[in-house]
N, CA and C of each residue as an Amber inpcrd file, in Angstrom:
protein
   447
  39.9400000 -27.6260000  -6.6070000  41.0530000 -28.3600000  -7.1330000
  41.4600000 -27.7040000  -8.4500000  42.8000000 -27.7840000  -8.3090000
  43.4080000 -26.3880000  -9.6430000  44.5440000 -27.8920000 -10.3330000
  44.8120000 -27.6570000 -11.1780000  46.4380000 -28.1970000 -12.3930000
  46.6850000 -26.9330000 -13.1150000  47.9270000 -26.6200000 -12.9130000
  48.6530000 -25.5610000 -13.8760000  49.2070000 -26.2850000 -14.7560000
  49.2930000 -27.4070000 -14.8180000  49.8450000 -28.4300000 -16.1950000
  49.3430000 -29.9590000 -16.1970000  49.7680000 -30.0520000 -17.2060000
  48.9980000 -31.5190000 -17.7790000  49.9230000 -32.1860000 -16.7510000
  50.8590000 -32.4280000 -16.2510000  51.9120000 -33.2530000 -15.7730000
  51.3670000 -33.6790000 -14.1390000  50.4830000 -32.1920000 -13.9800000
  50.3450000 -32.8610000 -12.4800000  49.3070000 -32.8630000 -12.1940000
  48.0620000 -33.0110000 -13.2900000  46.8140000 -33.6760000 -13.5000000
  47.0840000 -35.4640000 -13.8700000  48.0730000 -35.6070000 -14.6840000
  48.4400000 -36.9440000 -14.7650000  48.7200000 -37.5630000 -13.4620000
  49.3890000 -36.3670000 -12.7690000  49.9340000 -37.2450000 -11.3880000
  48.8450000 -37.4840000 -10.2370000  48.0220000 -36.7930000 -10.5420000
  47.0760000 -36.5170000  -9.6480000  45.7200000 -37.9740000  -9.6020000
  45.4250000 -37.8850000 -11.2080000  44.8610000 -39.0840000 -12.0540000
  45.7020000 -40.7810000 -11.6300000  46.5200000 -40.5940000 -11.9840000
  47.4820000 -41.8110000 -11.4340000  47.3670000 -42.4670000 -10.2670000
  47.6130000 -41.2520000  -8.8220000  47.4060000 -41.2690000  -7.2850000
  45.9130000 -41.8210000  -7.6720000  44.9010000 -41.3960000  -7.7730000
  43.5270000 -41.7940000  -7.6730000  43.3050000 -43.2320000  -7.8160000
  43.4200000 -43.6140000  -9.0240000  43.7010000 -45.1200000  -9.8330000
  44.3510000 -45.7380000  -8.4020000  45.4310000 -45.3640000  -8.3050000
  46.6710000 -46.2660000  -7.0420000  45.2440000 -46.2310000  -5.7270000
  44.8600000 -45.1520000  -5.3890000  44.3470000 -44.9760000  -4.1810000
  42.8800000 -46.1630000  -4.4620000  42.2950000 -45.9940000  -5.7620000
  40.9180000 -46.9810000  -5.5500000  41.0310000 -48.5050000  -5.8850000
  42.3790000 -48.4630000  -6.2520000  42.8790000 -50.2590000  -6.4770000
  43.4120000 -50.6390000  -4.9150000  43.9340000 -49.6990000  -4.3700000
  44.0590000 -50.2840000  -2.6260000  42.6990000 -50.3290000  -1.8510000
  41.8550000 -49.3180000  -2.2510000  40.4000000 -49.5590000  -1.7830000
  39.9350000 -50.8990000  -1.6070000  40.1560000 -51.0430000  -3.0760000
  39.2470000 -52.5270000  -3.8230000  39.9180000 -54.2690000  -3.5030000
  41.1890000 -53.8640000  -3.2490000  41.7610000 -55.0850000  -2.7810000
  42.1710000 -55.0340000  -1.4860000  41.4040000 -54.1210000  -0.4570000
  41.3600000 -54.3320000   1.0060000  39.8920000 -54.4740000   1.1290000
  38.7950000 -53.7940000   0.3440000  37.7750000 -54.6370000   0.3470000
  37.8900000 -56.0560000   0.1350000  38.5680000 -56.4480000  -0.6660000
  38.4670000 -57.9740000  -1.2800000  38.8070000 -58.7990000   0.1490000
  39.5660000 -58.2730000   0.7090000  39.9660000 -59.1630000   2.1730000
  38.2560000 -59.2310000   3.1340000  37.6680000 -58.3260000   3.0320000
  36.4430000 -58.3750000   3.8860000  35.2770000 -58.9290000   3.0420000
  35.0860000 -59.9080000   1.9680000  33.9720000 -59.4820000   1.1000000
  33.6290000 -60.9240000   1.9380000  32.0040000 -60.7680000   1.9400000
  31.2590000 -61.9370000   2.7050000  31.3960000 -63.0210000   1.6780000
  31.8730000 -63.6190000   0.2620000  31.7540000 -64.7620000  -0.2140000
  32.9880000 -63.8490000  -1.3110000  32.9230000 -65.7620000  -2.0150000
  33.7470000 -65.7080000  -3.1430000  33.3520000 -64.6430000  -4.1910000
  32.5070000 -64.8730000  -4.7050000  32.0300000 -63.9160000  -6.3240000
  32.2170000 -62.4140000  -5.5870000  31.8530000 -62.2510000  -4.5680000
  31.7890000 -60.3830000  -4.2450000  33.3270000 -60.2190000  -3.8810000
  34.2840000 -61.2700000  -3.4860000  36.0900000 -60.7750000  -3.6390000
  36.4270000 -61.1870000  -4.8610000  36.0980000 -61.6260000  -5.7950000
  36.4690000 -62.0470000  -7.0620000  36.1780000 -60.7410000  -7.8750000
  34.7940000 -60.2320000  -8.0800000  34.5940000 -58.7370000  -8.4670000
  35.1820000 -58.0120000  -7.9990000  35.8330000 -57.6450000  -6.3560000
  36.3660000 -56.4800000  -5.9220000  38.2170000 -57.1150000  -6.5610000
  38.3570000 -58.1580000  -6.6060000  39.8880000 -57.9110000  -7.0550000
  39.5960000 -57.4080000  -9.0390000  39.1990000 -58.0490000  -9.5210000
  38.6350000 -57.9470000 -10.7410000  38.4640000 -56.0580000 -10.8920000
  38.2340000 -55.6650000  -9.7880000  37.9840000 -53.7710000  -9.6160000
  39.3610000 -53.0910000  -9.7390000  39.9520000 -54.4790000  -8.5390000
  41.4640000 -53.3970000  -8.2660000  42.3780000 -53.3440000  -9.4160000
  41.7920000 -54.6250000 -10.1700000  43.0820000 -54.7380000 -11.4990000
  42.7280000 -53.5570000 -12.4510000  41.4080000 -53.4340000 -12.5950000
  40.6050000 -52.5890000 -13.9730000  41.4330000 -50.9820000 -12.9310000
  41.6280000 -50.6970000 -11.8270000  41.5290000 -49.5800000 -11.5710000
  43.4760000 -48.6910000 -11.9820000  44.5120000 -50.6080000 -11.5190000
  45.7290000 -50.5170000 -12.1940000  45.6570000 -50.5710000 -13.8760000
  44.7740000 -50.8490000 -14.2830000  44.8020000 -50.5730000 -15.8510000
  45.0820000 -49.0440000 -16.3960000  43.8900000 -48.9120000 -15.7340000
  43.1780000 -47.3140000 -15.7890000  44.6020000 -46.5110000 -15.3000000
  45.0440000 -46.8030000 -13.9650000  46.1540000 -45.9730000 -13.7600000
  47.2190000 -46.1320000 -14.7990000  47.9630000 -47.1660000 -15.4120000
  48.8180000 -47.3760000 -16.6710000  48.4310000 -46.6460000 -17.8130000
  47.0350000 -46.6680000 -18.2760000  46.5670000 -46.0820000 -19.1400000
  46.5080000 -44.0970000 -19.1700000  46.4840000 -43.9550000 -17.4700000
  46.7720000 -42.1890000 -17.6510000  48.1950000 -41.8060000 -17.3930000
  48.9910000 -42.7600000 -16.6780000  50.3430000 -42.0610000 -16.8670000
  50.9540000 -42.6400000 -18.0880000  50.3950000 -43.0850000 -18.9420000
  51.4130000 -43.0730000 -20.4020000  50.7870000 -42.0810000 -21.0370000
  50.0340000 -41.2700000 -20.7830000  49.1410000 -40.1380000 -21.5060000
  50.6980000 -38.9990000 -21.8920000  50.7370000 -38.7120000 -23.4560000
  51.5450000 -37.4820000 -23.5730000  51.2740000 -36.2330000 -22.2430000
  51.4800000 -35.4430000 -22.0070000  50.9620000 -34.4760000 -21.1780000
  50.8450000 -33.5800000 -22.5160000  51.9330000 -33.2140000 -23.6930000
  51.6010000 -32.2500000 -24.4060000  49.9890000 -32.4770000 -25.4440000
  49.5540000 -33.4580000 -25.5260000  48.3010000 -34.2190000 -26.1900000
  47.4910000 -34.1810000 -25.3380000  47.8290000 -34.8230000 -24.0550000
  46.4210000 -35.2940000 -23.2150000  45.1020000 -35.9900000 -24.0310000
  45.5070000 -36.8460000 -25.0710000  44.4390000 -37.5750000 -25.5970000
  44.3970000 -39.0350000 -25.4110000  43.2870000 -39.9010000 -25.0480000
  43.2210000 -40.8760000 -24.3020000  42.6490000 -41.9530000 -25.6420000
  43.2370000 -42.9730000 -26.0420000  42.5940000 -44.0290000 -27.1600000
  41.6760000 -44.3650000 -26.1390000  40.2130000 -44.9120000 -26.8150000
  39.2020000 -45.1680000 -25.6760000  38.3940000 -46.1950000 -26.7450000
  38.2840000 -47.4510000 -26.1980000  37.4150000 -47.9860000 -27.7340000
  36.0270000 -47.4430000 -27.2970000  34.9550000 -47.8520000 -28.3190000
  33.8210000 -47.8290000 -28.4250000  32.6550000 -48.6390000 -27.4740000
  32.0460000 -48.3920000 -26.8290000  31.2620000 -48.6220000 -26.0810000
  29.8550000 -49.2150000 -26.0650000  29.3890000 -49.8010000 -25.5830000
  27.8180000 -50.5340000 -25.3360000  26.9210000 -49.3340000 -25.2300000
  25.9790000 -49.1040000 -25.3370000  24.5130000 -47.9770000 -25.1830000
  24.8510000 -48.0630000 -23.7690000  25.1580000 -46.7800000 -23.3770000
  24.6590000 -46.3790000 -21.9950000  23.0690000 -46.1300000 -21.5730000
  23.2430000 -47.3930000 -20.5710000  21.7020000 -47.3580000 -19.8140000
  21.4100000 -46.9180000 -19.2570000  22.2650000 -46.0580000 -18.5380000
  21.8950000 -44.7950000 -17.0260000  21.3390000 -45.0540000 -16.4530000
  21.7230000 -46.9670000 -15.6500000  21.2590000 -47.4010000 -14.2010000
  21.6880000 -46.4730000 -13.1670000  22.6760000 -46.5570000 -13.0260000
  23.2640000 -45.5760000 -12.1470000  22.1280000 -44.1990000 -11.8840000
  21.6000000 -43.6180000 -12.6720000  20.6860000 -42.5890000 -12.5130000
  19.3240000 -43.0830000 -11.7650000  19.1890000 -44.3550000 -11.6190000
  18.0610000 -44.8010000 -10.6010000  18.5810000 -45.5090000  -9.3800000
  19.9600000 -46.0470000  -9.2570000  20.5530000 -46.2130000  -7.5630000
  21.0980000 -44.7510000  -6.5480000  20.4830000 -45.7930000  -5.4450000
  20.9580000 -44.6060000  -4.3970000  21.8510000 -44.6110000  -4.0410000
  22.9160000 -43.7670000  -3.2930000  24.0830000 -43.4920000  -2.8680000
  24.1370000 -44.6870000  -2.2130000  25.3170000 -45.3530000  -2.3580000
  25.7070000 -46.7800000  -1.3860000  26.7420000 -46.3350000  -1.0750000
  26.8300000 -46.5110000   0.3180000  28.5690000 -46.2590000   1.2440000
  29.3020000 -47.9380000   1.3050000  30.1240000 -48.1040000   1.1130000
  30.5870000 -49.2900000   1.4090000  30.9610000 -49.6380000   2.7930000
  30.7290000 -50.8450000   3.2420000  30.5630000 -51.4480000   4.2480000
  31.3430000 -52.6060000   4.5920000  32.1630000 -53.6470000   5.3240000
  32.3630000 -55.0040000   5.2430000  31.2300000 -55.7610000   4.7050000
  31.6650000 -56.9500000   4.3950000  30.5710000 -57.9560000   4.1290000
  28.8180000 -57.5320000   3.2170000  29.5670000 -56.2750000   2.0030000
  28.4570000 -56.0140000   0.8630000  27.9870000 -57.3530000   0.3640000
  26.7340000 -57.5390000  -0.1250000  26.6010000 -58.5070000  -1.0970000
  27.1220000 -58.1610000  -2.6460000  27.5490000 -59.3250000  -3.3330000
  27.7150000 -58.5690000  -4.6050000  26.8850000 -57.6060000  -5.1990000
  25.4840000 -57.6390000  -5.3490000  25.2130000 -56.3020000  -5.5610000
  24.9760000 -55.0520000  -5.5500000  25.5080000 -54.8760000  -4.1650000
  26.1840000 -53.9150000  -3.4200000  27.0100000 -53.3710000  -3.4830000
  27.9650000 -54.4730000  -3.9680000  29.8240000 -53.7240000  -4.1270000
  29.4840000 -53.1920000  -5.5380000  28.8290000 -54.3050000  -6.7010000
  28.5750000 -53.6770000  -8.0240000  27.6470000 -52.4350000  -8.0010000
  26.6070000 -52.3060000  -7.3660000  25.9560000 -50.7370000  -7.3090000
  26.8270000 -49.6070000  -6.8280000  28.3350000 -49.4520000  -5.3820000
  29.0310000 -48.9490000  -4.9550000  30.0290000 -48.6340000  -6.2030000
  31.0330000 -49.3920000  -7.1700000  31.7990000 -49.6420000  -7.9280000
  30.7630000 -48.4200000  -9.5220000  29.6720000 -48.9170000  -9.8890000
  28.8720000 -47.9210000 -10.5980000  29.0350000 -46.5640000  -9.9570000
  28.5010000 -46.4670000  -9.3760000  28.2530000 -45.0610000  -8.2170000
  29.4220000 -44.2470000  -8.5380000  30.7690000 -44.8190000  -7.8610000
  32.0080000 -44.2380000  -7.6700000  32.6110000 -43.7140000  -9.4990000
  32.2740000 -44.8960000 -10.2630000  32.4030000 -44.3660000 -11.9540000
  31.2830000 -43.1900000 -11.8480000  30.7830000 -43.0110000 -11.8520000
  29.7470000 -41.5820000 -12.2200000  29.9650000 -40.3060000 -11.5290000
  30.2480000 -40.8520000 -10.4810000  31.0030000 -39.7800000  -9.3670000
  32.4560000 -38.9340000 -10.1800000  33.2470000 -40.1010000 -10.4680000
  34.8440000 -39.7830000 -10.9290000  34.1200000 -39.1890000 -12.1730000
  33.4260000 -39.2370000 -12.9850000  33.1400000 -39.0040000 -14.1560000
  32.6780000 -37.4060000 -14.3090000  31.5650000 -37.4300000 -13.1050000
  31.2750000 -35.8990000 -12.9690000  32.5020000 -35.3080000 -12.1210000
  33.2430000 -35.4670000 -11.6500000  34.1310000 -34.7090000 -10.9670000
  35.4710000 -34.1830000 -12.2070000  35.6870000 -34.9980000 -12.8790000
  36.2570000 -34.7940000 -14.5280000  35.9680000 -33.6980000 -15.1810000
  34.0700000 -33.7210000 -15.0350000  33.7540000 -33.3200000 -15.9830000
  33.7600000 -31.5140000 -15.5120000  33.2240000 -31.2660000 -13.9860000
  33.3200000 -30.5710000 -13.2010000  34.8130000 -29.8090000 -13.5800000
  35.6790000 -30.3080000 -13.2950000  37.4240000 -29.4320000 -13.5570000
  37.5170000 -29.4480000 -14.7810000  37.1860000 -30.2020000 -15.8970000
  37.4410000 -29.8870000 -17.0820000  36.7220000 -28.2450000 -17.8420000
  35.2560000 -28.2970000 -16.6580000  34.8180000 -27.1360000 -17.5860000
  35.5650000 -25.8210000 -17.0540000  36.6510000 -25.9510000 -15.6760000
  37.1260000 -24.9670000 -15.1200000  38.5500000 -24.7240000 -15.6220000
  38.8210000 -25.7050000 -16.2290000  40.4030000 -25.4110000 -17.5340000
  39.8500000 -24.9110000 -18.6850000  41.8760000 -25.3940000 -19.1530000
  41.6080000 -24.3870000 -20.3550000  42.6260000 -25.1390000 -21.3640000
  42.8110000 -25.5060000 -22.2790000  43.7770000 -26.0000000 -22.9870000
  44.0540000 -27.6910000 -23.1260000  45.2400000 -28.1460000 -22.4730000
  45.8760000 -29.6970000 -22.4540000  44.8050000 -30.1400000 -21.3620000
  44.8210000 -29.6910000 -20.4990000  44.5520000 -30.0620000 -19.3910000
  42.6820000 -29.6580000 -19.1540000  42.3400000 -29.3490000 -19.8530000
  41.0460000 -29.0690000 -20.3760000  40.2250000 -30.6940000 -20.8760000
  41.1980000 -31.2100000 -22.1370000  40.9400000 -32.0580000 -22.9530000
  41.3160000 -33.3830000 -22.2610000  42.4730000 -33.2370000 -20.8520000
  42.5870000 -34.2520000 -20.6230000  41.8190000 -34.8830000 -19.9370000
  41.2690000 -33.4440000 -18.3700000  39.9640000 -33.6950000 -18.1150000
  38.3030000 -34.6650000 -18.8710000  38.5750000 -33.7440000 -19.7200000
  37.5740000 -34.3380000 -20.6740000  37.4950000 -36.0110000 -21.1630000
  38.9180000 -36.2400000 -21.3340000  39.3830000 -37.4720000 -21.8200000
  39.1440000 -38.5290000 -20.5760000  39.5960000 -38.4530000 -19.5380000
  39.4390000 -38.9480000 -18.2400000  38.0350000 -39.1230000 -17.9900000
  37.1990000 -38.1370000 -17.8860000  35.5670000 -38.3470000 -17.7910000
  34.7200000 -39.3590000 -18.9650000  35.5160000 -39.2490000 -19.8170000
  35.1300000 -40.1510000 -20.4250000  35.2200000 -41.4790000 -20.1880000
  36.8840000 -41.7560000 -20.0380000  36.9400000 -43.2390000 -19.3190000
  36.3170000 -43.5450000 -18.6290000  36.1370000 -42.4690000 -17.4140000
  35.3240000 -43.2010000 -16.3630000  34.0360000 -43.6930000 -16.6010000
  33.1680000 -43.0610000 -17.5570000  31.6000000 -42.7240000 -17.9220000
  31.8220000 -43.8770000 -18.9540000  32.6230000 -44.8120000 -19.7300000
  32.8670000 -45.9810000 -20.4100000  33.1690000 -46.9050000 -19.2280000
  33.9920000 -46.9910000 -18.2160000  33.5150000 -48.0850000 -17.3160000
  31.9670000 -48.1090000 -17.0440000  32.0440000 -47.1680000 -16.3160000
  30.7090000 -47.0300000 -15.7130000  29.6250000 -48.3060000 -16.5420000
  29.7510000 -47.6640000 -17.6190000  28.5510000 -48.0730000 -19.0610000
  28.9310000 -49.5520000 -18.7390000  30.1580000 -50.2510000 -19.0330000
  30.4630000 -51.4770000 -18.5160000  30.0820000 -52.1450000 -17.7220000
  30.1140000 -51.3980000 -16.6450000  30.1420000 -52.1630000 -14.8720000
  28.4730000 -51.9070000 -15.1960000  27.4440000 -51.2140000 -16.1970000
  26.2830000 -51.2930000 -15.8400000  25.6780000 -52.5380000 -16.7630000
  26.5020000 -52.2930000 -18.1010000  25.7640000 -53.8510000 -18.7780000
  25.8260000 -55.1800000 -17.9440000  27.2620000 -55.3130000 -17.2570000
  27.0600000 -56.2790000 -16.4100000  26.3420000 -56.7180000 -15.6070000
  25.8970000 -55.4710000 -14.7840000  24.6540000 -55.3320000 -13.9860000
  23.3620000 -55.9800000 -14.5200000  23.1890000 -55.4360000 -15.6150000
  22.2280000 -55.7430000 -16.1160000  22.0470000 -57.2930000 -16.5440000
  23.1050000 -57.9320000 -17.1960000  23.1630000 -59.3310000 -17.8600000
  23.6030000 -59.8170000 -16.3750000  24.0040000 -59.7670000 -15.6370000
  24.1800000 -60.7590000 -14.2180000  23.2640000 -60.2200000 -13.2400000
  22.6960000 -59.5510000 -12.9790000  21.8240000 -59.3820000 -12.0520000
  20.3680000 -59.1740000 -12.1180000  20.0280000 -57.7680000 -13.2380000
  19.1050000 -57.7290000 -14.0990000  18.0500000 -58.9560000 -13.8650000
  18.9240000 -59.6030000 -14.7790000  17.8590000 -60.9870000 -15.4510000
  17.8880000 -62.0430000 -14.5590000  18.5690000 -62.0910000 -13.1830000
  17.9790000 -62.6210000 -12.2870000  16.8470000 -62.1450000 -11.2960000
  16.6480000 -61.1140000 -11.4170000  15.5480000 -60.4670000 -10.2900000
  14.0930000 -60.9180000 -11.0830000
């Protein structure tokens, strides 16, 4: 995967966002209970955020405001690959939803080290977002699921 400009890394970034918020709210139609379609719509909105948030990106900047973040716990570095399925339990869709942030995050990080310039940094900027959900979707993990096991 190549961008000769920031413009159609944005566009590209954008499509993604669009493509995993239709994911997440056609999961939501199959989820076996309330709380696991309540999280997957709760996914599709965070994923239209995320898409708003990269197509207002300058292309000549490619710099992303990103607030500050919780300690990354690097759960994710002890779950196994989860494929999604109909009827996940919630902590299923939340281990799948982690997964897919770390995934997008290294795949960022992957093309960013293969640019060069705008589109270098925007890469960069993008992997970051994702690797700040991620960190998110894992404290949650942790304070809702965690401390029930």
């Amino acid at each position: 995967m190549h961008f000769d400009t920031s413009s159609e890394l944005i566009s590209y970034a954008v499509k993604t966002k669009e493509n995993a918020s239709y994911f997440y709210r056609e999961a939501a139609r199959h989820a076996s209970d309330d709380k696991s379609r309540e999280l997957l719509e709760e996914l599709a909105r965070e994923e239209l955020e995320h898409r708003d948030l990269f197509a207002g990106l300058d292309p000549e900047k490619g710099l992303l405001k990103l607030p500050k973040v919780l300690l990354d716990r690097k759960l994710s570095d002890s779950f196994v690959e989860v494929l999604f399925y109909p009827g996940m339990s919630f902590v299923e869709i939340l281990m799948f939803a982690i997964k897919q942030g770390e995934y997008a995050c290294r795949l960022y990080l992957d093309l960013a080290n293969s640019a060069s310039g705008t589109v270098a940094t925007m890469l960069a900027n993008f992997a970051e977002a994702e690797r700040q959900r991620r960190i998110c979707l894992e404290e949650y993990f942790h304070l809702k699921v965690d401390s029930d096991l």
